[in-house]
CSV table of C-alpha atoms and ligand atoms in Angstrom, one decimal:
chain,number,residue,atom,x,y,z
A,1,UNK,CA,24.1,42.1,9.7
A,2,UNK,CA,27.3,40.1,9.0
A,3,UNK,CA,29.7,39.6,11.6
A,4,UNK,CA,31.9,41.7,9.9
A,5,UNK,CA,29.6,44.5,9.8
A,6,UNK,CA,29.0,44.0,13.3
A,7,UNK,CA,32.9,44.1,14.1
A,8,UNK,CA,33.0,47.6,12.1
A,9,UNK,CA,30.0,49.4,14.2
A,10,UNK,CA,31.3,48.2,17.6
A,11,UNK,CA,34.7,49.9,16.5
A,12,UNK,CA,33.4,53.0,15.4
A,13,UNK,CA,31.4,52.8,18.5
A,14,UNK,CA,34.3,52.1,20.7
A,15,UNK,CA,32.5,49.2,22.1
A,16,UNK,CA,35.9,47.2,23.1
A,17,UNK,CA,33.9,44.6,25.1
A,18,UNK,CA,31.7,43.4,22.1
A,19,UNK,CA,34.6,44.0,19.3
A,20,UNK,CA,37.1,41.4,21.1
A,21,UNK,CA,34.1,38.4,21.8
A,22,UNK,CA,33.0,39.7,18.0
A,23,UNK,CA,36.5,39.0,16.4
A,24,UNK,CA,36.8,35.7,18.2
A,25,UNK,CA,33.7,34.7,16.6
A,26,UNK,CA,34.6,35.5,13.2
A,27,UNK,CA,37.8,33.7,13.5
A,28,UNK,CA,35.8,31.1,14.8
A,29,UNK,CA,33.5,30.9,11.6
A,30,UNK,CA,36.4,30.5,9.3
A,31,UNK,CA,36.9,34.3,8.5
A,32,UNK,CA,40.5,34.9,7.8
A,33,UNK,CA,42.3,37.1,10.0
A,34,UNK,CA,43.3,39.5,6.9
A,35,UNK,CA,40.1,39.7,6.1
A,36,UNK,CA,38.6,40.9,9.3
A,37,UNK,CA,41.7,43.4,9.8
A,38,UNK,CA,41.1,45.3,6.1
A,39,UNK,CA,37.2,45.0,5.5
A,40,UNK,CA,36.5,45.4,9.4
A,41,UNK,CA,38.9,47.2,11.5
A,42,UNK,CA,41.0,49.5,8.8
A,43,UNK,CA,37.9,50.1,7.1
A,44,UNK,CA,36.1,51.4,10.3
A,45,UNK,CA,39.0,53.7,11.8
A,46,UNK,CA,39.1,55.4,7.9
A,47,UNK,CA,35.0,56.0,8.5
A,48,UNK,CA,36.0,57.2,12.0
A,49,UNK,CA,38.7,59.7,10.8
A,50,UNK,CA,35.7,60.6,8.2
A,51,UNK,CA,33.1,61.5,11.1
A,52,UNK,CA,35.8,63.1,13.0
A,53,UNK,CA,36.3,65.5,9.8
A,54,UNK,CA,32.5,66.1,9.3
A,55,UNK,CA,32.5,67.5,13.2
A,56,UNK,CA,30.5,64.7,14.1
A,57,UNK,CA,33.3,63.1,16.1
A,58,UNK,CA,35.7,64.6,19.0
A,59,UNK,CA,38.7,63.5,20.0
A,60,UNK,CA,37.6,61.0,22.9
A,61,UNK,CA,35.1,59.5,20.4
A,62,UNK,CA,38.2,58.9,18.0
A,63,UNK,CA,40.0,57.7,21.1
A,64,UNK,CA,37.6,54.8,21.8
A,65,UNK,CA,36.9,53.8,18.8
A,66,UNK,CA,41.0,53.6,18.9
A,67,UNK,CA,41.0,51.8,21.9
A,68,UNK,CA,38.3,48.9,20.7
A,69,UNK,CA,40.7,48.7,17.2
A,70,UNK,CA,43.8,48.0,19.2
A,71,UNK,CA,42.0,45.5,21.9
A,72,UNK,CA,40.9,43.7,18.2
A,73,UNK,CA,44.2,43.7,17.3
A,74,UNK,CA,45.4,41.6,20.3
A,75,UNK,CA,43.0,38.8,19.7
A,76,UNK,CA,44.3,38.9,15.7
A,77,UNK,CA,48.1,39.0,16.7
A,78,UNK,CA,48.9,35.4,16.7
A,79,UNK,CA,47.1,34.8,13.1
A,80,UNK,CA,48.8,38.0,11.7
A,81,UNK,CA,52.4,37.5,13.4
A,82,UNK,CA,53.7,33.5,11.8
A,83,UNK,CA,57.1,33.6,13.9
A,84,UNK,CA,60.0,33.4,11.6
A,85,UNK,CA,62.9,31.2,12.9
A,86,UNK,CA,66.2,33.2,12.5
A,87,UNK,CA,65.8,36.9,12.6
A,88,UNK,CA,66.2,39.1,9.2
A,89,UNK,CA,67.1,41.9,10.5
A,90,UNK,CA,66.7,44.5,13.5
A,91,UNK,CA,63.8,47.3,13.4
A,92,UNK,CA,63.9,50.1,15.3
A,93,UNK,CA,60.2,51.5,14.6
A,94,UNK,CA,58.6,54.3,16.8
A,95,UNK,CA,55.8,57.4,15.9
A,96,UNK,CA,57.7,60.4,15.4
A,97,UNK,CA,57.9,63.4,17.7
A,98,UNK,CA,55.1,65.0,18.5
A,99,UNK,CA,52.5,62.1,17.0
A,100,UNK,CA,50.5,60.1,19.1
A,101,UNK,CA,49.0,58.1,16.6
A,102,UNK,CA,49.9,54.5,17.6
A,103,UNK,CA,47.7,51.9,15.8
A,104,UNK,CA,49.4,51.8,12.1
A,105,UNK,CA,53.2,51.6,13.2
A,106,UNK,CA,52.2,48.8,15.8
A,107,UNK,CA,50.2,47.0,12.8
A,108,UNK,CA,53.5,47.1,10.9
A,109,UNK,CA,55.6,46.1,13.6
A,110,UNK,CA,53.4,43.0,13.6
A,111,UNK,CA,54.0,41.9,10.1
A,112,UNK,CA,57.4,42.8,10.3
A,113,UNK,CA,57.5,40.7,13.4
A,114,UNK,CA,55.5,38.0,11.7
A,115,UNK,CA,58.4,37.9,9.0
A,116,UNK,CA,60.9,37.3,10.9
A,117,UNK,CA,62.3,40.7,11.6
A,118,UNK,CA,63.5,41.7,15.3
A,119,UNK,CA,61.4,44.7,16.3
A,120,UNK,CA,62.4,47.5,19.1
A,121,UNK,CA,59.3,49.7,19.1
A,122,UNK,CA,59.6,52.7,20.7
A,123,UNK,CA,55.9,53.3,20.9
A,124,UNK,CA,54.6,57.2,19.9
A,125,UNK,CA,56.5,60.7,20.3
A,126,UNK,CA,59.6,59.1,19.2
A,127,UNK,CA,62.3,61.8,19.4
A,128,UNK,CA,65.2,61.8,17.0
A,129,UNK,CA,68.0,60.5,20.0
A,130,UNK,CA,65.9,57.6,20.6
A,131,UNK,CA,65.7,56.1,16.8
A,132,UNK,CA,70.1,57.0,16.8
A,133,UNK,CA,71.0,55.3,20.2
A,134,UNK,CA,68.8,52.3,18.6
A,135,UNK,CA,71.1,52.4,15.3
A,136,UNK,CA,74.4,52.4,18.0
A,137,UNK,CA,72.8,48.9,19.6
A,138,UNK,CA,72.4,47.7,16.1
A,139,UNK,CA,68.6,48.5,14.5
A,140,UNK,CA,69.7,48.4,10.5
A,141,UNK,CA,66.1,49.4,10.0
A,142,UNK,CA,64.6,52.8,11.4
A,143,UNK,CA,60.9,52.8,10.3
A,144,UNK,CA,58.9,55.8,11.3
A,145,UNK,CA,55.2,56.7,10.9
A,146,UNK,CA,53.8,60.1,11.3
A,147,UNK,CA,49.7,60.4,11.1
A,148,UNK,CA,49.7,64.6,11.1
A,149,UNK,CA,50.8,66.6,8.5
A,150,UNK,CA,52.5,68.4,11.1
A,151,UNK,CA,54.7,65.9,12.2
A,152,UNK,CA,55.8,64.5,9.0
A,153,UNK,CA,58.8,67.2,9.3
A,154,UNK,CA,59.9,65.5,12.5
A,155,UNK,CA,60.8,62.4,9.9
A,156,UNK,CA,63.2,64.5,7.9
A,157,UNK,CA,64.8,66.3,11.1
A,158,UNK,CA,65.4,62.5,12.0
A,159,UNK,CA,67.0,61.4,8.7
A,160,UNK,CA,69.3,64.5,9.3
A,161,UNK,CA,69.9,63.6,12.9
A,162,UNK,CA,71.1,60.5,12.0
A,163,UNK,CA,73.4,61.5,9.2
A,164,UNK,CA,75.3,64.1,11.7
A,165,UNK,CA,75.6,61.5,13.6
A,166,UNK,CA,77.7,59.7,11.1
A,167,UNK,CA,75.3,56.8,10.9
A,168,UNK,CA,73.1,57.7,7.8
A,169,UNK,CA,75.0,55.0,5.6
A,170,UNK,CA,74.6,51.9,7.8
A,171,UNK,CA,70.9,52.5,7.9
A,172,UNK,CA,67.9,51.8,6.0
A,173,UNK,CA,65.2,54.2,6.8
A,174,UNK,CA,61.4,53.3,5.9
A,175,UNK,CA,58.7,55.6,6.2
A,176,UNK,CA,54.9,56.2,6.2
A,177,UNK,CA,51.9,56.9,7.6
A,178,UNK,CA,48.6,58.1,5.8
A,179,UNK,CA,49.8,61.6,5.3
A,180,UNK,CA,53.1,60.0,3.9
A,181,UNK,CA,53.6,59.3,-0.3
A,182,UNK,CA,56.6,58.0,-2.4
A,183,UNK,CA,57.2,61.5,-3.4
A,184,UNK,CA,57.9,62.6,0.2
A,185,UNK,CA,59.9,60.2,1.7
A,186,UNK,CA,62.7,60.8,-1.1
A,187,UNK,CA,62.1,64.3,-0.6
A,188,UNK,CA,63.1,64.1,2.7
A,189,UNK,CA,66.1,61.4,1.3
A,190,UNK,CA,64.2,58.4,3.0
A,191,UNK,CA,65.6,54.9,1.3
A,192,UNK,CA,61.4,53.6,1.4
A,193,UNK,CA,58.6,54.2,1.5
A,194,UNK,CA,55.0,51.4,2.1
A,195,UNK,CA,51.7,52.1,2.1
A,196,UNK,CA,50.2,49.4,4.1
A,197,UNK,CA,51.5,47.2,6.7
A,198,UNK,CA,52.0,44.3,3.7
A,199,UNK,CA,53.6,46.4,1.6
A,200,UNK,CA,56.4,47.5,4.2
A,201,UNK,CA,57.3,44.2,4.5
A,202,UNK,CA,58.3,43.8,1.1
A,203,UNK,CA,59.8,47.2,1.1
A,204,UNK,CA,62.1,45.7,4.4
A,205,UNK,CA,63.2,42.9,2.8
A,206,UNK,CA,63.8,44.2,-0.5
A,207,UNK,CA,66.1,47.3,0.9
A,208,UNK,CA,68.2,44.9,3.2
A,209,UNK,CA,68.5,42.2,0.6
A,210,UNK,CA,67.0,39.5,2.3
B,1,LIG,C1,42.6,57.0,15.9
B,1,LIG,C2,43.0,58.4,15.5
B,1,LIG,C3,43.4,59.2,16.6
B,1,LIG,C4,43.7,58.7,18.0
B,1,LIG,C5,45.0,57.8,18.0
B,1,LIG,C6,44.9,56.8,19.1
B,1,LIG,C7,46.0,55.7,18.9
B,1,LIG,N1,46.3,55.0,20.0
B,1,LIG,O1,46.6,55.6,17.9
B,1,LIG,C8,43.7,60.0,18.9
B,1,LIG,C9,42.4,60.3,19.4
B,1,LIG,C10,44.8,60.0,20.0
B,1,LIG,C11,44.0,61.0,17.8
B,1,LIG,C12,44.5,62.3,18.1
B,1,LIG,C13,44.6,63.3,17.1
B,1,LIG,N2,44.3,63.2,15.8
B,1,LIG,CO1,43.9,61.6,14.9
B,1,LIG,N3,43.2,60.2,13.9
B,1,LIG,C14,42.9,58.9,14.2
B,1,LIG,C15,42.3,58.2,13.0
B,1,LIG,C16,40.7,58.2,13.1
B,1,LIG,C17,42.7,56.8,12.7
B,1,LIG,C18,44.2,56.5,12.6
B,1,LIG,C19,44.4,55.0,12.5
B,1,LIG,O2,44.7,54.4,13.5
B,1,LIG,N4,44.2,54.4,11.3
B,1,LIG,C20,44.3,53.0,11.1
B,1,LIG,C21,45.7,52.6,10.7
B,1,LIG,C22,45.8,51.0,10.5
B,1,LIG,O3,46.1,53.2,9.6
B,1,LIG,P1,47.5,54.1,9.4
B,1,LIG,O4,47.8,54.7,10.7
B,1,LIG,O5,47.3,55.0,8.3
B,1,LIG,O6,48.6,53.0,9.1
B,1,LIG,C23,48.7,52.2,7.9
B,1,LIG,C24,49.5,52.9,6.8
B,1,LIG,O7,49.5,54.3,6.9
B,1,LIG,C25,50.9,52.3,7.0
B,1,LIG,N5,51.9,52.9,8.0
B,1,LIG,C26,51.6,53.5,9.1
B,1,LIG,N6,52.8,53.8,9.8
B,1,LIG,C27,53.8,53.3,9.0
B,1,LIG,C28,55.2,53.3,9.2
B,1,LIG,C29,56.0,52.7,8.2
B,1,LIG,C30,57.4,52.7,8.4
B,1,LIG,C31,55.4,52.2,7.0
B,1,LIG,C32,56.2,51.6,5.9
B,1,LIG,C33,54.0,52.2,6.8
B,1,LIG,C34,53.2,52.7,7.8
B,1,LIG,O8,50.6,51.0,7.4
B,1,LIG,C35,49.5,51.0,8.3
B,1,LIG,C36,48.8,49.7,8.2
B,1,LIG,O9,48.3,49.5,6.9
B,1,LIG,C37,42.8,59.1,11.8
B,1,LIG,C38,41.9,59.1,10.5
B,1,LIG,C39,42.6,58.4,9.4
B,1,LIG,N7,41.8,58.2,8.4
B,1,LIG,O10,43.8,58.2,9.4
B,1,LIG,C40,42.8,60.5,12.5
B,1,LIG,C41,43.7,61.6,12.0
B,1,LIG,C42,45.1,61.1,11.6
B,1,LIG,N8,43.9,62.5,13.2
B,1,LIG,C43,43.9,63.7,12.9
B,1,LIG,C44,44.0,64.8,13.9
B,1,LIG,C45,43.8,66.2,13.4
B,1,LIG,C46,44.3,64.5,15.3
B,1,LIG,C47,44.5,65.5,16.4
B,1,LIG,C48,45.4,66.7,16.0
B,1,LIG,C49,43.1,66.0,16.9
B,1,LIG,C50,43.1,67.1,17.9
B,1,LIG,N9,42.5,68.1,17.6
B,1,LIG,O11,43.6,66.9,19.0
B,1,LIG,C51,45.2,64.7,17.5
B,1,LIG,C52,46.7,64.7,17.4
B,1,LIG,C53,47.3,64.0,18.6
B,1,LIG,C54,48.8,63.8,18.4
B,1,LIG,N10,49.7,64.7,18.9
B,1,LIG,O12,49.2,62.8,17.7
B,1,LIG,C55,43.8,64.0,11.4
B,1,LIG,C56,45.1,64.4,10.8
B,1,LIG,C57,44.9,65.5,9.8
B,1,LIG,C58,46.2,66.0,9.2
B,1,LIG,N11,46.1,66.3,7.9
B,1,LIG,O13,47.2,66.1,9.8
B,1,LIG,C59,43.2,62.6,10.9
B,1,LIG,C60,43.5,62.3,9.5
B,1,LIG,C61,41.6,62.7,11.1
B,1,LIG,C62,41.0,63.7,10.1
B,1,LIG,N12,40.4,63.1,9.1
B,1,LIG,O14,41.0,64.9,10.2
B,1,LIG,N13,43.7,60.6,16.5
């Protein structure tokens, strides 16, 4: 089995103490740090959502197999974050209400990070107050992720949060999560929307001009 392969099982297995030592072996061998996050990591929490769906997995099985990804994560944080010298611009990213899922928003505040951007993450359950009194200390950007179908709402009662709060037009609001497509986030009158952690970089820069 390739190291790769080996990275993937211990995920899914939410074996954290051979995924970490597993990673640094890989980065050791040459394997680029993109590489082992989409063909190991991503690719192993998407099988993991799949054997949660087939009733094979539970929630605390989904949970470990979380916990390994974001201890992988750590060790690949220096490759994937190149610090940028003067800040771009000012994030404010957080989860929305309600949605616990942390691993995809903390995977794009890393590449944000990486290009320069200054991130305030608010971590999960991210209630519409907390993304505003960011906007009043100066965030241009609120990026939001929401993992649940049922919590994508919370990203529109946001958006209108923030517009009766007079502040809709000195902000640039990026959104996604899995759930998420281009089709919602104007929908819900979102300025962008990404995909992939890549991708919302682009989208960032592109919106503020920069
Ligand atoms: C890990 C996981 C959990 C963990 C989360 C732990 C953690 N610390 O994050 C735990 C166990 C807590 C969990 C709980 C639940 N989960 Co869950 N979970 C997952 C799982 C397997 C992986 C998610 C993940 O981390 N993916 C990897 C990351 C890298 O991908 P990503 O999040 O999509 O992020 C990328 C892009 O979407 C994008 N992106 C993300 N955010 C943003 C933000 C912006 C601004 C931009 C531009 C882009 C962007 O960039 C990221 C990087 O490329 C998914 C399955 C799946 N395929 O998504 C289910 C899944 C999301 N969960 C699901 C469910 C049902 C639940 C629970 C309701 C289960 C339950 N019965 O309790 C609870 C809800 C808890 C809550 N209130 O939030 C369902 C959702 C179904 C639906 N249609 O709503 C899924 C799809 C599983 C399934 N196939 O059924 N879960």
């Amino acid at each position: 089995m390739s190291v790769l392969q080996e990275i993937r099982e211990a995920v899914i297995e939410g074996q954290a103490k051979v995924v970490v030592p597993k990673v640094e072996q890989a980065l050791q061998e040459g394997i680029d740090a993109n590489t082992i996050l989409h063909d190991a990591l991503i690719d192993a929490m998407g099988e993991v959502g799949q054997l949660f769906e087939d009733g094979e997995f539970f929630v605390p099985e989904m949970l470990i197999a979380a916990r390994a990804m974001s201890a992988a994560l750590e060790v690949l944080k220096p490759q994937l974050v190149e610090q940028g010298i003067e800040p771009v611009g000012k994030v404010a990213i957080g989860t929305v209400k309600g949605d616990l899922h942390d691993i995809g928003k903390s995977l794009v505040a890393m590449m944000l990070e990486g290009a320069g951007f200054e991130i305030i993450n608010l971590g999960v359950d991210v209630s519409p107050e907390k993304f505003i009194a960011e906007i009043k200390n100066g965030a241009q950007i609120v990026a939001m992720s929401a993992l649940l179908t049922t919590t994508m709402p919370n990203m529109k009662l946001t958006i209108d949060a923030i517009k009766d709060a007079g502040l809709r037009d000195q902000t640039v609001v990026l959104v996604g999560g899995a759930p998420v497509t281009a089709a919602y986030a104007s929908e819900i009158g979102a300025d962008g929307y990404a995909p992939d952690a890549s991708a919302a970089v682009r989208k960032a820069k592109e919106l503020l001009g920069v």
